[in-house]
Coordinates of N, CA, C and O in Angstrom, one line a residue:
M1 N -15.3 5.2 22.3 CA -14.7 3.8 22.2 C -14.5 3.6 20.8 O -13.2 3.0 20.4
L2 N -15.4 3.9 19.7 CA -15.1 3.6 18.4 C -13.9 4.5 17.9 O -13.1 4.1 17.0
R3 N -13.8 5.8 18.3 CA -12.6 6.5 18.0 C -11.4 6.0 18.4 O -10.3 6.1 17.6
K4 N -11.3 5.4 19.5 CA -10.0 4.7 20.0 C -9.7 3.6 19.1 O -8.5 3.3 18.8
L5 N -10.8 2.8 18.8 CA -10.6 1.6 17.9 C -10.0 2.0 16.5 O -9.1 1.5 16.0
T6 N -10.6 3.2 16.0 CA -10.1 3.8 14.7 C -8.7 4.2 14.9 O -7.8 4.1 13.9
G7 N -8.3 4.7 15.9 CA -6.8 5.2 16.2 C -5.9 3.9 16.2 O -4.9 4.0 15.6
L8 N -6.3 2.8 16.7 CA -5.5 1.6 16.6 C -5.5 1.1 15.2 O -4.5 0.6 14.7
V9 N -6.6 1.1 14.5 CA -6.6 0.7 13.0 C -5.7 1.5 12.2 O -4.8 1.0 11.4
I10 N -5.7 2.9 12.4 CA -4.7 3.7 11.7 C -3.4 3.3 12.0 O -2.4 3.3 11.2
T11 N -3.0 3.3 13.4 CA -1.6 2.9 13.8 C -1.2 1.5 13.1 O 0.0 1.3 12.6
F12 N -2.0 0.5 13.2 CA -1.7 -0.7 12.4 C -1.5 -0.6 11.1 O -0.4 -1.2 10.6
W13 N -2.4 0.0 10.4 CA -2.3 0.1 8.9 C -1.0 1.0 8.5 O -0.2 0.5 7.7
V14 N -0.8 2.3 9.0 CA 0.2 2.9 8.5 C 1.6 2.6 9.1 O 2.6 2.5 8.4
G15 N 1.6 2.0 10.2 CA 2.9 1.4 10.7 C 3.2 0.2 9.9 O 4.5 0.0 9.6
G16 N 2.2 -0.6 9.5 CA 2.5 -1.8 8.7 C 3.0 -1.3 7.3 O 4.0 -2.0 6.7
L17 N 2.6 -0.3 6.7 CA 3.1 0.4 5.6 C 4.5 0.7 5.6 O 5.3 0.2 4.8
W18 N 4.8 1.4 6.7 CA 6.4 1.9 6.9 C 7.2 0.8 7.2 O 8.3 0.7 6.7
I19 N 6.7 -0.1 8.1 CA 7.8 -1.2 8.4 C 7.9 -2.2 7.1 O 9.1 -2.7 7.0
T20 N 6.7 -2.4 6.4 CA 7.0 -3.3 5.2 C 8.0 -2.5 4.3 O 8.8 -3.4 3.7
G21 N 7.8 -1.4 4.1 CA 8.9 -0.7 3.1 C 10.3 -0.8 3.6 O 11.1 -1.1 2.8
L22 N 10.4 -0.6 4.9 CA 11.8 -0.7 5.4 C 12.2 -2.2 5.4 O 13.5 -2.5 5.0
S23 N 11.3 -3.2 5.6 CA 11.7 -4.5 5.6 C 12.1 -5.0 4.2 O 13.1 -5.8 4.1
A24 N 11.5 -4.4 3.2 CA 11.9 -4.9 1.8 C 13.1 -4.5 1.6 O 14.0 -5.2 0.8
S25 N 13.7 -3.2 2.0 CA 14.9 -2.6 1.7 C 16.0 -3.5 2.5 O 17.0 -3.9 1.8
I26 N 15.6 -3.9 3.7 CA 16.6 -4.8 4.4 C 16.7 -6.2 3.7 O 17.9 -6.6 3.8
L27 N 15.6 -6.7 3.2 CA 15.6 -7.9 2.6 C 16.7 -8.0 1.5 O 17.4 -8.9 1.2
F28 N 16.5 -6.9 0.5 CA 17.4 -6.8 -0.6 C 18.9 -6.5 -0.1 O 19.8 -7.0 -1.0
D29 N 19.1 -6.0 0.9 CA 20.4 -5.8 1.4 C 21.1 -6.8 2.1 O 22.3 -7.0 2.0
T30 N 20.3 -7.7 2.5 CA 21.0 -9.1 3.3 C 20.8 -10.4 2.6 O 21.5 -11.3 2.9
I31 N 19.7 -10.4 1.7 CA 19.6 -11.7 0.9 C 20.4 -11.7 -0.4 O 19.8 -10.8 -1.2
S32 N 21.2 -12.3 -0.7 CA 22.0 -12.3 -1.8 C 21.2 -12.8 -3.2 O 21.4 -12.3 -4.2
D33 N 20.3 -13.7 -2.8 CA 19.3 -14.2 -3.9 C 18.2 -13.2 -4.1 O 17.3 -13.2 -3.4
R34 N 18.3 -12.4 -5.2 CA 17.5 -11.3 -5.3 C 16.0 -11.7 -5.6 O 14.9 -11.2 -5.4
Q35 N 15.9 -13.0 -6.3 CA 14.5 -13.6 -6.5 C 13.8 -14.0 -5.2 O 12.7 -13.7 -5.0
L36 N 14.6 -14.5 -4.3 CA 14.1 -14.9 -3.1 C 13.7 -13.6 -2.2 O 12.6 -13.6 -1.6
A37 N 14.5 -12.7 -2.1 CA 14.2 -11.4 -1.5 C 13.0 -10.8 -2.0 O 12.2 -10.3 -1.4
G38 N 12.8 -10.8 -3.4 CA 11.7 -10.3 -4.0 C 10.5 -11.1 -3.8 O 9.4 -10.5 -3.5
S39 N 10.6 -12.4 -3.6 CA 9.4 -13.3 -3.2 C 8.9 -12.9 -1.8 O 7.8 -12.8 -1.6
V40 N 10.0 -12.8 -1.0 CA 9.5 -12.5 0.6 C 8.9 -11.2 0.6 O 7.8 -10.9 1.2
A41 N 9.5 -10.2 0.1 CA 9.0 -8.8 -0.1 C 7.6 -8.8 -0.6 O 6.7 -8.1 -0.2
G42 N 7.5 -9.5 -1.7 CA 6.1 -9.5 -2.4 C 5.0 -10.1 -1.4 O 3.8 -9.5 -1.3
Q43 N 5.3 -11.1 -0.6 CA 4.3 -11.6 0.3 C 4.1 -10.6 1.4 O 3.0 -10.4 1.8
L44 N 5.2 -9.8 1.9 CA 4.8 -8.7 2.7 C 3.9 -7.6 2.2 O 3.1 -7.2 2.9
F45 N 4.1 -7.2 1.1 CA 3.5 -6.1 0.4 C 1.9 -6.8 0.2 O 1.0 -5.9 0.2
E46 N 1.8 -8.0 -0.2 CA 0.5 -8.5 -0.4 C -0.2 -8.4 0.9 O -1.4 -8.1 1.0
M47 N 0.4 -8.8 2.2 CA -0.4 -8.9 3.3 C -0.7 -7.3 3.7 O -1.9 -7.2 4.2
V48 N 0.3 -6.5 3.5 CA -0.1 -5.1 4.0 C -1.0 -4.4 3.1 O -1.9 -3.6 3.4
S49 N -1.3 -4.9 1.9 CA -2.3 -4.5 0.9 C -3.6 -4.8 1.5 O -4.7 -4.2 1.5
Y50 N -3.8 -6.2 1.8 CA -5.0 -6.6 2.4 C -5.4 -6.0 3.8 O -6.5 -5.7 4.0
I51 N -4.4 -5.7 4.6 CA -4.6 -4.9 5.8 C -5.1 -3.5 5.4 O -6.1 -3.1 6.1
G52 N -4.5 -3.0 4.5 CA -5.0 -1.6 4.0 C -6.4 -1.6 3.6 O -7.1 -0.6 3.7
I53 N -6.7 -2.5 2.8 CA -8.1 -2.6 2.2 C -9.1 -2.6 3.3 O -10.1 -1.9 3.4
A54 N -8.8 -3.7 4.3 CA -9.7 -3.8 5.3 C -9.8 -2.6 6.2 O -11.0 -2.2 6.6
S55 N -8.6 -2.0 6.5 CA -8.6 -0.8 7.4 C -9.2 0.3 6.7 O -10.0 1.0 7.3
G56 N -9.0 0.6 5.4 CA -9.5 1.6 4.8 C -11.1 1.6 4.6 O -11.8 2.6 4.9
L57 N -11.7 0.5 4.4 CA -13.1 0.3 4.3 C -13.7 0.5 5.8 O -14.6 1.2 5.9
L58 N -13.0 0.0 6.8 CA -13.4 0.1 8.2 C -13.4 1.5 8.6 O -14.4 2.1 9.2
L59 N -12.3 2.3 8.2 CA -12.3 3.8 8.6 C -13.4 4.6 7.9 O -13.9 5.3 8.4
L60 N -13.6 4.3 6.5 CA -14.6 5.0 5.8 C -16.0 4.7 6.4 O -16.8 5.6 6.5
A61 N -16.3 3.5 6.6 CA -17.5 3.0 7.1 C -17.8 3.8 8.5 O -18.8 4.4 8.8
Q62 N -16.8 3.8 9.4 CA -17.0 4.5 10.7 C -17.2 6.0 10.5 O -18.0 6.6 11.2
R63 N -16.6 6.7 9.5 CA -16.8 8.1 9.2 C -18.3 8.3 8.8 O -19.0 9.2 9.1
F64 N -18.8 7.4 7.9 CA -20.2 7.6 7.3 C -21.1 7.2 8.4 O -22.2 8.0 8.4
V65 N -20.8 6.4 9.2 CA -21.8 6.2 10.4 C -21.8 7.3 11.2 O -22.9 7.8 11.6
E66 N -20.5 7.9 11.6 CA -20.6 8.9 12.6 C -21.2 10.3 12.0 O -21.7 11.1 12.6
F67 N -20.7 10.6 10.8 CA -21.0 12.0 10.2 C -22.0 11.9 9.1 O -22.4 13.1 8.6
G68 N -22.2 10.8 8.4 CA -23.1 10.8 7.3 C -22.4 11.4 6.1 O -21.3 11.5 5.9
M69 N -23.4 12.0 5.2 CA -22.8 12.5 3.9 C -21.9 13.8 4.0 O -20.9 13.9 3.3
P70 N -22.0 14.6 5.1 CA -20.9 15.6 5.3 C -19.4 15.1 5.4 O -18.6 16.0 5.3
S71 N -19.3 13.9 5.8 CA -18.0 13.3 5.8 C -17.2 13.3 4.6 O -16.0 13.3 4.6
L72 N -18.1 13.5 3.5 CA -17.4 13.5 2.2 C -16.5 14.7 2.0 O -15.7 14.8 1.1
K73 N -16.8 15.8 2.9 CA -16.0 17.0 2.7 C -14.8 17.0 3.7 O -14.0 18.0 3.7
Q74 N -14.5 15.9 4.3 CA -13.4 15.9 5.4 C -12.2 15.4 4.7 O -12.2 14.4 3.9
R75 N -11.1 16.1 5.1 CA -9.8 15.7 4.6 C -9.4 14.2 4.9 O -8.9 13.4 4.0
Y76 N -9.9 13.8 6.1 CA -9.7 12.4 6.6 C -10.1 11.5 5.6 O -9.6 10.4 5.2
V77 N -11.4 11.6 5.2 CA -12.2 10.7 4.2 C -11.4 10.8 2.8 O -11.2 9.7 2.2
W78 N -11.0 11.8 2.5 CA -10.4 12.0 1.1 C -9.0 11.2 1.2 O -8.6 10.6 0.3
I79 N -8.2 11.4 2.3 CA -7.0 10.8 2.5 C -7.1 9.3 2.5 O -6.5 8.5 1.8
V80 N -8.1 8.8 3.3 CA -8.3 7.2 3.4 C -8.7 6.9 2.1 O -8.2 5.7 1.6
G81 N -9.6 7.5 1.5 CA -10.1 7.1 0.1 C -9.1 7.0 -1.0 O -8.9 6.0 -1.8
T82 N -8.1 8.1 -1.0 CA -7.0 8.1 -1.9 C -6.0 6.8 -1.6 O -5.6 6.2 -2.5
M83 N -5.7 6.7 -0.3 CA -4.9 5.6 0.0 C -5.5 4.2 -0.4 O -4.7 3.4 -1.0
L84 N -6.7 3.9 -0.2 CA -7.5 2.8 -0.7 C -7.3 2.7 -2.1 O -7.1 1.6 -2.7
L85 N -7.6 3.8 -2.8 CA -7.4 3.7 -4.4 C -6.0 3.3 -4.8 O -5.9 2.5 -5.7
L86 N -5.1 3.9 -4.1 CA -3.7 3.5 -4.4 C -3.5 2.1 -4.2 O -2.7 1.5 -5.0
I87 N -3.9 1.6 -3.1 CA -3.8 0.2 -3.0 C -4.4 -0.7 -4.0 O -3.7 -1.7 -4.6
L88 N -5.5 -0.3 -4.4 CA -6.4 -1.2 -5.5 C -5.4 -1.0 -6.9 O -5.2 -2.0 -7.5
V89 N -5.0 0.1 -7.1 CA -4.3 0.3 -8.4 C -2.9 -0.4 -8.4 O -2.6 -1.1 -9.3
G90 N -2.2 -0.2 -7.2 CA -1.0 -0.7 -7.0 C -0.9 -2.2 -6.9 O -0.1 -2.9 -7.7
Y91 N -1.8 -2.8 -6.1 CA -1.7 -4.3 -5.9 C -2.5 -5.0 -7.0 O -2.0 -5.9 -7.6
F92 N -3.8 -4.6 -7.3 CA -4.5 -5.4 -8.2 C -4.1 -4.9 -9.6 O -4.5 -5.7 -10.6
G93 N -3.6 -3.8 -9.8 CA -3.2 -3.3 -11.2 C -1.7 -3.6 -11.6 O -1.4 -4.5 -12.5
I94 N -1.0 -2.8 -11.0 CA 0.5 -2.9 -11.3 C 1.1 -4.2 -10.8 O 1.9 -4.7 -11.6
Q95 N 0.8 -4.7 -9.7 CA 1.3 -5.9 -9.3 C 1.1 -7.2 -10.1 O 1.9 -7.9 -10.3
S96 N -0.3 -7.1 -10.7 CA -0.7 -8.2 -11.5 C 0.0 -8.1 -12.9 O 0.5 -9.1 -13.4
H97 N 0.3 -6.9 -13.3 CA 1.2 -6.6 -14.5 C 2.5 -7.1 -14.4 O 3.1 -7.8 -15.2
L98 N 3.2 -6.8 -13.2 CA 4.5 -7.2 -13.0 C 4.5 -8.8 -12.8 O 5.6 -9.4 -13.4
A99 N 3.6 -9.4 -12.3 CA 3.5 -10.8 -12.2 C 3.5 -11.5 -13.6 O 4.1 -12.4 -14.0
Q100 N 2.6 -10.9 -14.4 CA 2.6 -11.4 -15.9 C 3.9 -11.2 -16.6 O 4.2 -12.1 -17.3
L101 N 4.6 -10.1 -16.4 CA 5.9 -9.8 -17.0 C 6.9 -11.0 -16.6 O 7.6 -11.5 -17.3
K102 N 6.8 -11.3 -15.4 CA 7.7 -12.4 -14.8 C 7.3 -13.7 -15.5 O 8.1 -14.5 -15.8
A103 N 6.0 -14.0 -15.5 CA 5.5 -15.3 -16.1 C 5.8 -15.3 -17.7 O 6.3 -16.4 -18.2
D104 N 5.8 -14.1 -18.4 CA 6.1 -14.2 -19.7 C 7.6 -14.3 -20.0 O 8.1 -14.9 -21.0
A105 N 8.3 -14.0 -19.0 CA 9.8 -14.1 -19.2 C 10.3 -15.5 -18.7 O 11.5 -15.8 -19.2
F106 N 9.6 -16.2 -18.0 CA 10.0 -17.6 -17.6 C 10.4 -18.5 -18.9 O 9.8 -18.3 -19.8
P107 N 11.4 -19.2 -18.7 CA 12.2 -19.6 -17.6 C 13.3 -18.7 -17.2 O 14.0 -18.8 -16.2
V108 N 13.5 -17.7 -17.9 CA 14.6 -16.7 -17.7 C 14.0 -15.7 -16.5 O 12.9 -15.3 -16.5
E109 N 14.9 -15.2 -15.6 CA 14.5 -14.3 -14.5 C 14.2 -13.0 -15.5 O 14.8 -12.6 -16.4
V110 N 13.2 -12.3 -15.0 CA 12.6 -11.2 -15.7 C 13.7 -10.1 -16.0 O 13.7 -9.5 -17.1
M111 N 14.6 -9.8 -15.1 CA 15.5 -8.8 -15.3 C 16.7 -9.2 -16.2 O 17.5 -8.4 -16.7
Q112 N 16.6 -10.5 -16.8 CA 17.5 -11.0 -17.7 C 16.9 -11.3 -18.9 O 17.4 -11.8 -19.9
S113 N 15.6 -10.7 -19.1 CA 14.8 -11.0 -20.3 C 14.6 -9.8 -21.1 O 15.1 -8.6 -20.6
D114 N 13.9 -9.9 -22.1 CA 13.4 -8.8 -23.0 C 12.6 -7.8 -22.2 O 12.2 -6.7 -22.6
Y115 N 11.9 -8.2 -21.2 CA 11.0 -7.6 -20.4 C 11.6 -6.7 -19.3 O 10.7 -6.0 -18.5
A116 N 12.8 -6.6 -19.1 CA 13.6 -6.1 -18.1 C 13.3 -4.6 -18.0 O 13.0 -4.0 -17.0
K117 N 13.4 -3.8 -19.1 CA 13.0 -2.4 -19.1 C 11.7 -2.1 -18.7 O 11.4 -1.1 -17.8
Q118 N 10.7 -2.9 -19.2 CA 9.2 -2.7 -18.8 C 9.1 -2.9 -17.5 O 8.3 -2.2 -16.8
F119 N 9.6 -3.9 -17.0 CA 9.4 -4.4 -15.6 C 10.0 -3.2 -14.6 O 9.4 -3.0 -13.7
A120 N 11.3 -2.8 -14.9 CA 11.9 -1.7 -14.1 C 11.0 -0.5 -14.0 O 10.9 0.0 -13.0
I121 N 10.5 -0.1 -15.2 CA 9.6 1.0 -15.3 C 8.2 0.9 -14.3 O 8.1 1.8 -13.6
W122 N 7.5 -0.3 -14.5 CA 6.5 -0.5 -13.8 C 6.7 -0.7 -12.3 O 5.9 -0.3 -11.4
H123 N 7.9 -1.3 -11.9 CA 8.3 -1.5 -10.5 C 8.7 0.0 -9.8 O 8.2 0.2 -8.8
G124 N 9.2 0.8 -10.6 CA 9.4 2.2 -10.1 C 8.1 2.9 -10.0 O 7.9 3.6 -9.0
I125 N 7.1 2.7 -10.8 CA 5.8 3.4 -10.7 C 5.2 2.8 -9.5 O 4.6 3.5 -8.6
S126 N 5.3 1.5 -9.1 CA 4.8 0.9 -8.0 C 5.4 1.4 -6.8 O 4.7 1.6 -5.7
G127 N 6.7 1.6 -6.8 CA 7.3 2.3 -5.8 C 6.9 3.7 -5.4 O 6.8 4.0 -4.2
V128 N 6.7 4.4 -6.3 CA 6.1 5.8 -6.2 C 4.9 5.8 -5.5 O 4.5 6.5 -4.7
I129 N 4.0 4.8 -6.1 CA 2.6 4.7 -5.5 C 2.6 4.3 -4.0 O 2.0 4.8 -3.2
Y130 N 3.5 3.4 -3.7 CA 3.7 2.9 -2.3 C 4.2 4.0 -1.5 O 3.8 4.2 -0.3
L131 N 5.2 4.8 -1.9 CA 5.5 5.9 -1.2 C 4.6 7.1 -0.9 O 4.4 7.6 0.1
M132 N 3.6 7.3 -1.9 CA 2.5 8.1 -1.8 C 1.6 7.6 -0.7 O 1.1 8.4 0.2
E133 N 1.3 6.3 -0.7 CA 0.5 5.8 0.4 C 1.2 6.0 1.8 O 0.5 6.3 2.9
C134 N 2.5 5.8 1.9 CA 3.0 6.0 3.2 C 3.1 7.5 3.6 O 2.8 7.7 4.8
L135 N 3.3 8.4 2.7 CA 3.1 9.9 3.0 C 1.7 10.3 3.4 O 1.5 11.0 4.4
L136 N 0.7 9.8 2.7 CA -0.6 9.9 3.1 C -1.0 9.3 4.4 O -1.8 9.9 5.2
G137 N -0.5 8.2 4.7 CA -0.6 7.5 5.9 C -0.1 8.4 7.2 O -0.7 8.6 8.1
A138 N 1.0 9.1 6.9 CA 1.6 9.9 7.9 C 0.7 11.2 8.1 O 0.4 11.5 9.3
A139 N 0.1 11.6 6.9 CA -0.7 12.8 7.1 C -2.1 12.3 7.7 O -2.7 13.1 8.7
L140 N -2.6 11.2 7.6 CA -3.7 10.6 8.4 C -3.4 10.6 9.8 O -4.3 10.9 10.5
V141 N -2.3 10.0 10.2 CA -1.9 10.0 11.6 C -2.0 11.3 12.3 O -2.6 11.6 13.3
L142 N -1.4 12.4 11.6 CA -1.4 13.8 12.0 C -2.8 14.2 12.1 O -3.1 15.0 13.0
I143 N -3.6 14.2 11.2 CA -4.9 14.5 11.2 C -5.8 13.9 12.4 O -6.4 14.5 13.0
S144 N -5.7 12.6 12.4 CA -6.2 11.9 13.4 C -5.9 12.3 14.9 O -6.7 12.4 15.9
W145 N -4.6 12.7 15.2 CA -4.2 13.3 16.4 C -5.0 14.6 16.8 O -5.2 14.9 18.0
R146 N -5.3 15.3 15.8 CA -5.9 16.7 16.2 C -7.4 16.5 16.3 O -8.0 17.4 16.8
E147 N -8.0 15.3 16.2 CA -9.4 15.2 16.4 C -9.8 14.9 17.8 O -9.1 14.1 18.6

């Protein structure tokens, strides 16, 4: 029963990652106000980050309960742990820095300010980290199917 629950958790988490990334793209393609699109996308990314933290902790706890210390040698645990680390770096590190750049640029929009280049670089790094999470999530799905 616990394995079936972890399958649902993986599906919810990884599906959320992929759909949030696609939704953000659609938001920027359909909403002409880029600041509004960014705000909505930011809320989606925040929600999927919290889902990821809860899911990652639950999946790691399940593995440690089931396998104990030998679980540290499993690819599954390393993938989940890496995804969790990427969330923490991306959301609590980079996103906080991006929010500070926006605040520093106020009342001007950050991309119209002296912080535009710095914001673009960090936003790009954030995107790469998110893509890595998505790809690791796909690997996690594949690994979990084989178990």
